[in-house]
Amino acid sequence: MGTKHTEAAGRIEPYTHPAAGWGALKYVALNLWRERVAAGKYGTLFAQNQPDGFDCPGCAWPDREHSSTFEFCENGVKAVAAEATSKRVTNDLFSRYSVTELLAQSDYELEQHGRLTAPMRYDAATDHYVPVSWDDAFTLVARELKALEHPDQAAFYTSGRASNEAAFLYQLFARAYGTNNFPDCSNMCHEATSRGLPASVGVGKGTVVLEDFEHADVIMIFGQNPATNHPRMLGEPRDCARRGATIVSINPLRERGLERFASPQDPVEMITLSSTPIASLFLQPRVGGDFALIKALAKRVLELDDAAVATNAARVLDVAFIAEHTTGFDAFTADLRAESWDVLLAESGVPRAAIEQLAQVYAKGERVIATWGMGITQHKNSVATIQMLANLMLMRGNIGRLGAGLCPVRGHSNVQGNRTVGIEERPTDAFLDRMEQVFGFAQPRHHGLDVVATIAAMVAQKVKVFVGLGGNFAVATPDTEVTYAALRSCALTVNITTKLNRSHLVHGRAALILPTLGRTEIDERQGVPQGVTVEDSMSMVHVSYGINQPASPDLLSEVAIVARMAEATLGSGPGVGRDSLAWATYRDDYARIRDDIALVFDDFHDYNERIAAPGGFHLPVGPRQLKWRTASGKATFIPHAVAVDTPIARARQRHGDQLMVMMTTRSHDQYNTTIYALDDRYRGVFGMRRVIFINQADLDMLGMKAGDWVDVRSVWVEGDDGVERETVRRADGFMLVAYDIPRGCLGAYYPETNGLVPLASVADGAGTPTSKSIPVLLSPGAMPAGGGR
């Protein structure tokens, strides 16, 4: 990292301490103070991720067996403090500020207003939100949905924080209404995992559980920053490193949390100010170079096996596993042998010596886990990258073995569960058949719209009603100006939420804000506490009960809001099929929803009984038992060529060395689109967000220096119709920060840079926005008004 310097906007100061430790505890205290959490609610933290408490509303990392009093991390505290805050948004705020005035506030400022307390309706005549009764709100939703010419003119978005019960009811409502338009947050993060892995191993989920980390001797961490995005994960590689396992970090940015970690749960580390080294090997591929790197590793492993055969040494490949459990190996190896080392090295940006070192580590590992995050999934070639990683793991039988496997690390706490219970714009015929058997009405059979397709359909006036079950759609999505225009073209936008965010201010001609209970809050129906369930990144399903009093007596649960929307739109009664759905029964007894989930999905059998056990139950994942639900009945090696004619390559041909490739990333004080504060202390950024991380050599080449302010424009060379043209998107006013990042690569925070991502730039086969590979140019700029915040 570059030298320390200070601007009016904030300061840049290298961070030399380990991740977590006393720094994390300090920020825990700061967040509780900033959110004005009453001292009487501090006990909430001790119920987090406990069998008789609530599931963290933050990340989807699984829970241990609750042997510790402290089952939370710094980011979990931020999420809980945001819900438990004493700050309230009432009609007074909406009376004082018009929507236009609120829109001028930063995402951080909007977050700091606190919890919403009552439903609000947009009044176009005054440009203010005004109070509306729950009955009138649901009547408005029903009227607009019934007025549409076709059900596919509505889209039903889902955030990964929605529970299994709310998500299942939501998809039941939308399918009863008649559409499969389910854009969801998976479309923007791990969709490449969900689409890529089924063809390889038969399931779009990870194949490991926490116990596997106790037996792994190599862990390869691709495209992740666990210390910021899912800090509780660091406990696993920390324990592995302490017993001698090799941890490898593969990421363009060398992240502090994978260098040294001080566990707040370890008294010795806390008292002695010591820490545990985590990764012993760091590889820094160029942004977008992971596919070429993984293919190069596979090629080198094959060469090592060839050498072993030639000398009668022990094989590197697991030939017995390959013969019994896989298909396509010969075509895959033929492709590897034909691939040029020069191309792999150029595209990966990693020296051959480093690749050979990692190949040796992998070849010697008996039990290897590969984990990855959005550093892998948000590229044009992300599906191919994930399938190449599966190929690499299959070469040595590292799937279906204790201590080994694939471990995609999801973001929000129930993003995986939402997909499992039916939030899927491309449902299978088997699922739809089962829905028809259980509920007695015909299901919509054509595929629906994902996030990017929904935005395009709004622009084309093919989607006119948008309902958001949580999240911050306007800010999470790419191509900000296009997305804003799309939402504003809608007849109605509805947002179900706990706090105010920008999506409530970028709205349709009519708009509703429907405030809901948080996961930390008591949810009672007719005097009976209701629990909700979630599925974590490792397919564990467990129940969660809130313990705090609701922020307002006017709040409804997500389940209640969805049920009342459905009842207002579709009716409820003693009819047949769709007309017989008992929405009020679902609203009053969540166990009834779980009973019906169990009827649709065999893996949820005895749902209510099994979640009563501490820790819940594990959904079966075929590859763990060497069962492959693929077309061939075996795991499949899938070869892929290195793509060289890409939008980035075409942009580089036009602009030469001036062309940089930008990746968006989170700061330490944010979770997805929620901005808790303005620091990113592990990267040494304090009090500001409008920064760009850049290699010192690139600064020299551009004739710039750390601390300079620049404007950014993305250049997108389109040519699918045979005519190449370049479209430009801008984001102005960013400060350059010298950082340890490969030449030609940049890092910057989202959502500030989401507007640089073209709507049409998506992952092949997944539709995920390519937020980790944006071709951009830098030019001299100026500090924005208000500094870099």
mmCIF file of C-alpha atoms in Angstrom, residues 13-277:
data_model
loop_
_atom_site.group_PDB
_atom_site.id
_atom_site.type_symbol
_atom_site.label_atom_id
_atom_site.label_comp_id
_atom_site.label_asym_id
_atom_site.label_seq_id
_atom_site.Cartn_x
_atom_site.Cartn_y
_atom_site.Cartn_z
ATOM 1 C CA GLU A 13 -3.286 5.354 6.320
ATOM 2 C CA PRO A 14 -1.729 1.881 5.938
ATOM 3 C CA TYR A 15 -3.265 -0.658 8.320
ATOM 4 C CA THR A 16 -0.637 -2.770 10.076
ATOM 5 C CA HIS A 17 -2.724 -4.700 12.611
ATOM 6 C CA PRO A 18 -4.232 -8.177 12.193
ATOM 7 C CA ALA A 19 -7.831 -8.585 11.068
ATOM 8 C CA ALA A 20 -10.456 -8.717 13.831
ATOM 9 C CA GLY A 21 -8.943 -8.671 17.353
ATOM 10 C CA TRP A 22 -9.291 -5.506 19.421
ATOM 11 C CA GLY A 23 -10.020 -3.456 16.313
ATOM 12 C CA ALA A 24 -13.165 -5.481 15.704
ATOM 13 C CA LEU A 25 -14.302 -5.076 19.316
ATOM 14 C CA LYS A 26 -13.721 -1.330 19.090
ATOM 15 C CA TYR A 27 -15.900 -1.108 16.007
ATOM 16 C CA VAL A 28 -18.559 -3.287 17.631
ATOM 17 C CA ALA A 29 -18.816 -0.685 20.386
ATOM 18 C CA LEU A 30 -18.815 2.179 17.867
ATOM 19 C CA ASN A 31 -21.658 0.638 15.879
ATOM 20 C CA LEU A 32 -23.784 0.025 18.969
ATOM 21 C CA TRP A 33 -23.227 3.673 19.926
ATOM 22 C CA ARG A 34 -23.802 5.007 16.404
ATOM 23 C CA GLU A 35 -27.099 3.145 16.097
ATOM 24 C CA ARG A 36 -28.111 4.240 19.614
ATOM 25 C CA VAL A 37 -28.851 0.667 20.606
ATOM 26 C CA ALA A 38 -30.291 0.700 24.106
ATOM 27 C CA ALA A 39 -28.052 -1.002 26.675
ATOM 28 C CA GLY A 40 -30.895 -3.346 27.514
ATOM 29 C CA LYS A 41 -30.680 -4.769 23.992
ATOM 30 C CA TYR A 42 -26.990 -5.679 24.166
ATOM 31 C CA GLY A 43 -28.071 -9.143 25.249
ATOM 32 C CA THR A 44 -29.402 -9.564 21.715
ATOM 33 C CA LEU A 45 -25.842 -10.306 20.606
ATOM 34 C CA PHE A 46 -25.615 -13.325 22.884
ATOM 35 C CA ALA A 47 -28.724 -14.838 21.277
ATOM 36 C CA GLN A 48 -27.288 -14.456 17.779
ATOM 37 C CA ASN A 49 -26.705 -17.805 16.032
ATOM 38 C CA GLN A 50 -27.752 -19.714 19.152
ATOM 39 C CA PRO A 51 -30.237 -22.628 19.070
ATOM 40 C CA ASP A 52 -32.846 -20.688 21.055
ATOM 41 C CA GLY A 53 -32.142 -17.335 19.410
ATOM 42 C CA PHE A 54 -32.155 -15.812 15.957
ATOM 43 C CA ASP A 55 -30.071 -16.393 12.864
ATOM 44 C CA CYS A 56 -27.706 -13.582 11.917
ATOM 45 C CA PRO A 57 -29.358 -11.352 9.295
ATOM 46 C CA GLY A 58 -25.943 -10.865 7.678
ATOM 47 C CA CYS A 59 -23.950 -13.488 5.809
ATOM 48 C CA ALA A 60 -24.744 -17.115 5.038
ATOM 49 C CA TRP A 61 -21.711 -18.691 6.709
ATOM 50 C CA PRO A 62 -22.906 -21.688 8.775
ATOM 51 C CA ASP A 63 -22.903 -21.952 12.555
ATOM 52 C CA ARG A 64 -20.746 -24.185 14.666
ATOM 53 C CA GLU A 65 -22.393 -26.264 17.384
ATOM 54 C CA HIS A 66 -22.721 -23.189 19.560
ATOM 55 C CA SER A 67 -19.981 -24.177 22.004
ATOM 56 C CA SER A 68 -19.058 -20.511 22.431
ATOM 57 C CA THR A 69 -21.016 -17.715 24.069
ATOM 58 C CA PHE A 70 -19.907 -15.470 21.203
ATOM 59 C CA GLU A 71 -21.368 -16.663 17.912
ATOM 60 C CA PHE A 72 -21.230 -13.302 16.144
ATOM 61 C CA CYS A 73 -18.697 -11.211 14.259
ATOM 62 C CA GLU A 74 -18.159 -7.515 13.657
ATOM 63 C CA ASN A 75 -20.325 -7.459 10.540
ATOM 64 C CA GLY A 76 -23.009 -9.484 12.265
ATOM 65 C CA VAL A 77 -23.096 -6.871 15.016
ATOM 66 C CA LYS A 78 -23.484 -4.136 12.410
ATOM 67 C CA ALA A 79 -26.459 -5.967 10.885
ATOM 68 C CA VAL A 80 -28.074 -6.550 14.274
ATOM 69 C CA ALA A 81 -27.386 -2.990 15.445
ATOM 70 C CA ALA A 82 -29.023 -1.673 12.277
ATOM 71 C CA GLU A 83 -32.191 -3.583 13.206
ATOM 72 C CA ALA A 84 -32.028 -2.907 16.959
ATOM 73 C CA THR A 85 -31.371 0.827 16.507
ATOM 74 C CA SER A 86 -33.485 3.238 18.529
ATOM 75 C CA LYS A 87 -33.625 5.648 15.564
ATOM 76 C CA ARG A 88 -37.018 5.797 13.840
ATOM 77 C CA VAL A 89 -38.366 7.020 10.519
ATOM 78 C CA THR A 90 -41.819 8.460 11.041
ATOM 79 C CA ASN A 91 -44.110 10.662 8.986
ATOM 80 C CA ASP A 92 -42.177 13.620 10.375
ATOM 81 C CA LEU A 93 -39.164 12.772 8.171
ATOM 82 C CA PHE A 94 -41.318 12.404 5.058
ATOM 83 C CA SER A 95 -43.126 15.663 5.867
ATOM 84 C CA ARG A 96 -39.841 17.559 6.208
ATOM 85 C CA TYR A 97 -38.174 16.148 3.096
ATOM 86 C CA SER A 98 -39.521 15.643 -0.383
ATOM 87 C CA VAL A 99 -38.444 12.558 -2.295
ATOM 88 C CA THR A 100 -36.211 14.771 -4.445
ATOM 89 C CA GLU A 101 -34.511 16.133 -1.323
ATOM 90 C CA LEU A 102 -34.049 12.658 0.176
ATOM 91 C CA LEU A 103 -32.602 11.451 -3.114
ATOM 92 C CA ALA A 104 -29.788 13.979 -2.719
ATOM 93 C CA GLN A 105 -28.664 12.277 0.500
ATOM 94 C CA SER A 106 -25.949 9.607 0.420
ATOM 95 C CA ASP A 107 -26.668 5.920 0.936
ATOM 96 C CA TYR A 108 -24.995 6.210 4.335
ATOM 97 C CA GLU A 109 -27.219 9.133 5.331
ATOM 98 C CA LEU A 110 -30.350 7.262 4.283
ATOM 99 C CA GLU A 111 -29.292 4.241 6.351
ATOM 100 C CA GLN A 112 -28.761 6.415 9.418
ATOM 101 C CA HIS A 113 -32.377 7.615 9.595
ATOM 102 C CA GLY A 114 -33.291 4.340 11.283
ATOM 103 C CA ARG A 115 -36.193 1.918 11.218
ATOM 104 C CA LEU A 116 -39.344 2.526 9.214
ATOM 105 C CA THR A 117 -42.474 2.457 11.358
ATOM 106 C CA ALA A 118 -45.591 2.584 9.151
ATOM 107 C CA PRO A 119 -46.630 2.020 5.525
ATOM 108 C CA MET A 120 -46.212 5.008 3.205
ATOM 109 C CA ARG A 121 -47.589 5.916 -0.222
ATOM 110 C CA TYR A 122 -45.983 8.265 -2.729
ATOM 111 C CA ASP A 123 -48.011 11.395 -3.462
ATOM 112 C CA ALA A 124 -47.002 12.736 -6.871
ATOM 113 C CA ALA A 125 -48.734 16.073 -6.338
ATOM 114 C CA THR A 126 -46.435 16.990 -3.426
ATOM 115 C CA ASP A 127 -43.421 14.749 -4.155
ATOM 116 C CA HIS A 128 -43.695 13.407 -0.608
ATOM 117 C CA TYR A 129 -44.447 10.029 0.890
ATOM 118 C CA VAL A 130 -47.644 10.168 2.956
ATOM 119 C CA PRO A 131 -49.173 7.677 5.414
ATOM 120 C CA VAL A 132 -51.414 4.943 4.064
ATOM 121 C CA SER A 133 -53.328 2.239 5.896
ATOM 122 C CA TRP A 134 -52.317 -1.355 5.401
ATOM 123 C CA ASP A 135 -55.743 -2.116 3.899
ATOM 124 C CA ASP A 136 -55.451 0.702 1.381
ATOM 125 C CA ALA A 137 -51.883 -0.305 0.512
ATOM 126 C CA PHE A 138 -52.913 -3.867 -0.318
ATOM 127 C CA THR A 139 -55.925 -2.572 -2.272
ATOM 128 C CA LEU A 140 -53.560 -0.449 -4.384
ATOM 129 C CA VAL A 141 -51.288 -3.434 -5.089
ATOM 130 C CA ALA A 142 -54.257 -5.591 -6.069
ATOM 131 C CA ARG A 143 -55.745 -2.893 -8.309
ATOM 132 C CA GLU A 144 -52.501 -2.369 -10.237
ATOM 133 C CA LEU A 145 -51.832 -6.105 -10.645
ATOM 134 C CA LYS A 146 -55.381 -6.760 -11.833
ATOM 135 C CA ALA A 147 -55.130 -3.901 -14.334
ATOM 136 C CA LEU A 148 -52.178 -5.463 -16.181
ATOM 137 C CA GLU A 149 -52.846 -6.988 -19.580
ATOM 138 C CA HIS A 150 -50.774 -10.066 -18.708
ATOM 139 C CA PRO A 151 -49.205 -11.462 -15.509
ATOM 140 C CA ASP A 152 -45.747 -11.218 -17.086
ATOM 141 C CA GLN A 153 -46.060 -7.439 -16.875
ATOM 142 C CA ALA A 154 -45.240 -7.818 -13.174
ATOM 143 C CA ALA A 155 -41.887 -8.791 -11.619
ATOM 144 C CA PHE A 156 -41.347 -10.101 -8.090
ATOM 145 C CA TYR A 157 -37.840 -9.428 -6.773
ATOM 146 C CA THR A 158 -36.420 -11.236 -3.731
ATOM 147 C CA SER A 159 -33.560 -10.328 -1.413
ATOM 148 C CA GLY A 160 -31.479 -13.073 0.188
ATOM 149 C CA ARG A 161 -32.635 -12.006 3.656
ATOM 150 C CA ALA A 162 -36.170 -13.338 3.094
ATOM 151 C CA SER A 163 -36.924 -16.505 5.076
ATOM 152 C CA ASN A 164 -37.840 -19.836 3.513
ATOM 153 C CA GLU A 165 -41.435 -19.309 4.619
ATOM 154 C CA ALA A 166 -41.725 -15.813 3.105
ATOM 155 C CA ALA A 167 -39.932 -16.825 -0.103
ATOM 156 C CA PHE A 168 -42.056 -19.945 -0.631
ATOM 157 C CA LEU A 169 -45.281 -17.988 -0.051
ATOM 158 C CA TYR A 170 -44.036 -15.259 -2.381
ATOM 159 C CA GLN A 171 -43.382 -17.662 -5.253
ATOM 160 C CA LEU A 172 -46.722 -19.375 -4.603
ATOM 161 C CA PHE A 173 -48.476 -16.008 -4.860
ATOM 162 C CA ALA A 174 -46.671 -14.976 -8.056
ATOM 163 C CA ARG A 175 -47.231 -18.340 -9.740
ATOM 164 C CA ALA A 176 -50.878 -18.328 -8.713
ATOM 165 C CA TYR A 177 -51.028 -14.850 -10.250
ATOM 166 C CA GLY A 178 -49.480 -16.350 -13.398
ATOM 167 C CA THR A 179 -45.785 -15.465 -13.830
ATOM 168 C CA ASN A 180 -42.280 -16.849 -13.351
ATOM 169 C CA ASN A 181 -40.735 -13.369 -13.279
ATOM 170 C CA PHE A 182 -38.500 -13.845 -10.228
ATOM 171 C CA PRO A 183 -35.476 -11.575 -10.494
ATOM 172 C CA ASP A 184 -33.515 -12.120 -7.303
ATOM 173 C CA CYS A 185 -30.201 -11.269 -5.697
ATOM 174 C CA SER A 186 -28.754 -14.633 -6.831
ATOM 175 C CA ASN A 187 -28.871 -13.262 -10.369
ATOM 176 C CA MET A 188 -26.281 -10.681 -9.345
ATOM 177 C CA CYS A 189 -23.914 -12.793 -7.249
ATOM 178 C CA HIS A 190 -23.673 -16.611 -7.374
ATOM 179 C CA GLU A 191 -25.847 -17.306 -10.414
ATOM 180 C CA ALA A 192 -22.794 -18.616 -12.250
ATOM 181 C CA THR A 193 -22.403 -21.182 -9.467
ATOM 182 C CA SER A 194 -26.063 -22.163 -9.672
ATOM 183 C CA ARG A 195 -25.883 -22.531 -13.467
ATOM 184 C CA GLY A 196 -22.355 -23.898 -13.809
ATOM 185 C CA LEU A 197 -22.133 -26.654 -11.211
ATOM 186 C CA PRO A 198 -25.219 -28.746 -12.133
ATOM 187 C CA ALA A 199 -23.687 -29.787 -15.476
ATOM 188 C CA SER A 200 -20.415 -30.650 -13.719
ATOM 189 C CA VAL A 201 -21.493 -32.351 -10.485
ATOM 190 C CA GLY A 202 -25.284 -32.388 -10.593
ATOM 191 C CA VAL A 203 -26.139 -29.678 -8.058
ATOM 192 C CA GLY A 204 -25.740 -25.908 -7.932
ATOM 193 C CA LYS A 205 -24.578 -25.846 -4.318
ATOM 194 C CA GLY A 206 -21.454 -26.490 -2.336
ATOM 195 C CA THR A 207 -20.470 -30.056 -1.479
ATOM 196 C CA VAL A 208 -18.839 -29.489 1.929
ATOM 197 C CA VAL A 209 -19.927 -29.026 5.529
ATOM 198 C CA LEU A 210 -18.003 -27.392 8.372
ATOM 199 C CA GLU A 211 -16.617 -30.753 9.508
ATOM 200 C CA ASP A 212 -14.689 -30.995 6.248
ATOM 201 C CA PHE A 213 -12.541 -28.032 7.270
ATOM 202 C CA GLU A 214 -11.332 -30.038 10.271
ATOM 203 C CA HIS A 215 -9.800 -32.613 7.900
ATOM 204 C CA ALA A 216 -8.618 -30.503 4.959
ATOM 205 C CA ASP A 217 -4.892 -30.130 4.405
ATOM 206 C CA VAL A 218 -5.183 -27.530 1.615
ATOM 207 C CA ILE A 219 -7.719 -24.715 1.289
ATOM 208 C CA MET A 220 -7.709 -22.604 -1.862
ATOM 209 C CA ILE A 221 -9.615 -19.332 -1.428
ATOM 210 C CA PHE A 222 -10.560 -17.759 -4.761
ATOM 211 C CA GLY A 223 -11.877 -14.220 -5.181
ATOM 212 C CA GLN A 224 -12.799 -13.629 -1.546
ATOM 213 C CA ASN A 225 -12.175 -11.226 1.280
ATOM 214 C CA PRO A 226 -13.571 -13.173 4.257
ATOM 215 C CA ALA A 227 -12.470 -10.673 6.914
ATOM 216 C CA THR A 228 -14.909 -8.150 5.483
ATOM 217 C CA ASN A 229 -17.608 -10.183 3.780
ATOM 218 C CA HIS A 230 -18.083 -13.138 6.164
ATOM 219 C CA PRO A 231 -15.683 -12.770 9.105
ATOM 220 C CA ARG A 232 -16.874 -15.886 10.949
ATOM 221 C CA MET A 233 -15.449 -17.923 8.067
ATOM 222 C CA LEU A 234 -11.929 -16.958 9.130
ATOM 223 C CA GLY A 235 -12.178 -19.225 12.161
ATOM 224 C CA GLU A 236 -11.956 -22.267 9.878
ATOM 225 C CA PRO A 237 -8.778 -21.398 7.913
ATOM 226 C CA ARG A 238 -7.266 -20.095 11.178
ATOM 227 C CA ASP A 239 -7.757 -23.481 12.847
ATOM 228 C CA CYS A 240 -6.542 -25.250 9.709
ATOM 229 C CA ALA A 241 -3.406 -23.104 9.540
ATOM 230 C CA ARG A 242 -2.665 -23.811 13.204
ATOM 231 C CA ARG A 243 -2.651 -27.548 12.607
ATOM 232 C CA GLY A 244 -0.399 -27.239 9.556
ATOM 233 C CA ALA A 245 -2.785 -27.070 6.606
ATOM 234 C CA THR A 246 -1.786 -24.887 3.669
ATOM 235 C CA ILE A 247 -4.036 -21.892 2.988
ATOM 236 C CA VAL A 248 -3.779 -20.249 -0.424
ATOM 237 C CA SER A 249 -5.232 -16.841 -1.285
ATOM 238 C CA ILE A 250 -5.995 -16.278 -4.971
ATOM 239 C CA ASN A 251 -7.211 -12.736 -5.479
ATOM 240 C CA PRO A 252 -6.065 -9.612 -7.349
ATOM 241 C CA LEU A 253 -6.083 -7.693 -4.050
ATOM 242 C CA ARG A 254 -3.848 -8.981 -1.274
ATOM 243 C CA GLU A 255 -6.330 -8.749 1.589
ATOM 244 C CA ARG A 256 -5.272 -8.142 5.181
ATOM 245 C CA GLY A 257 -7.699 -10.657 6.636
ATOM 246 C CA LEU A 258 -5.946 -13.537 4.880
ATOM 247 C CA GLU A 259 -2.531 -12.443 6.130
ATOM 248 C CA ARG A 260 -3.067 -12.336 9.907
ATOM 249 C CA PHE A 261 -6.165 -12.879 12.034
ATOM 250 C CA ALA A 262 -6.701 -12.358 15.771
ATOM 251 C CA SER A 263 -9.776 -14.188 16.990
ATOM 252 C CA PRO A 264 -11.873 -12.215 19.503
ATOM 253 C CA GLN A 265 -12.841 -15.615 20.955
ATOM 254 C CA ASP A 266 -9.229 -16.523 21.762
ATOM 255 C CA PRO A 267 -8.241 -15.049 25.163
ATOM 256 C CA VAL A 268 -4.534 -15.672 24.562
ATOM 257 C CA GLU A 269 -4.481 -13.796 21.250
ATOM 258 C CA MET A 270 -6.482 -10.940 22.730
ATOM 259 C CA ILE A 271 -4.420 -10.600 25.919
ATOM 260 C CA THR A 272 -1.021 -11.004 24.243
ATOM 261 C CA LEU A 273 -1.930 -8.937 21.159
ATOM 262 C CA SER A 274 -0.816 -11.889 19.033
ATOM 263 C CA SER A 275 -2.412 -13.295 15.888
ATOM 264 C CA THR A 276 -2.404 -16.297 13.582
ATOM 265 C CA PRO A 277 -0.897 -16.172 10.073
#
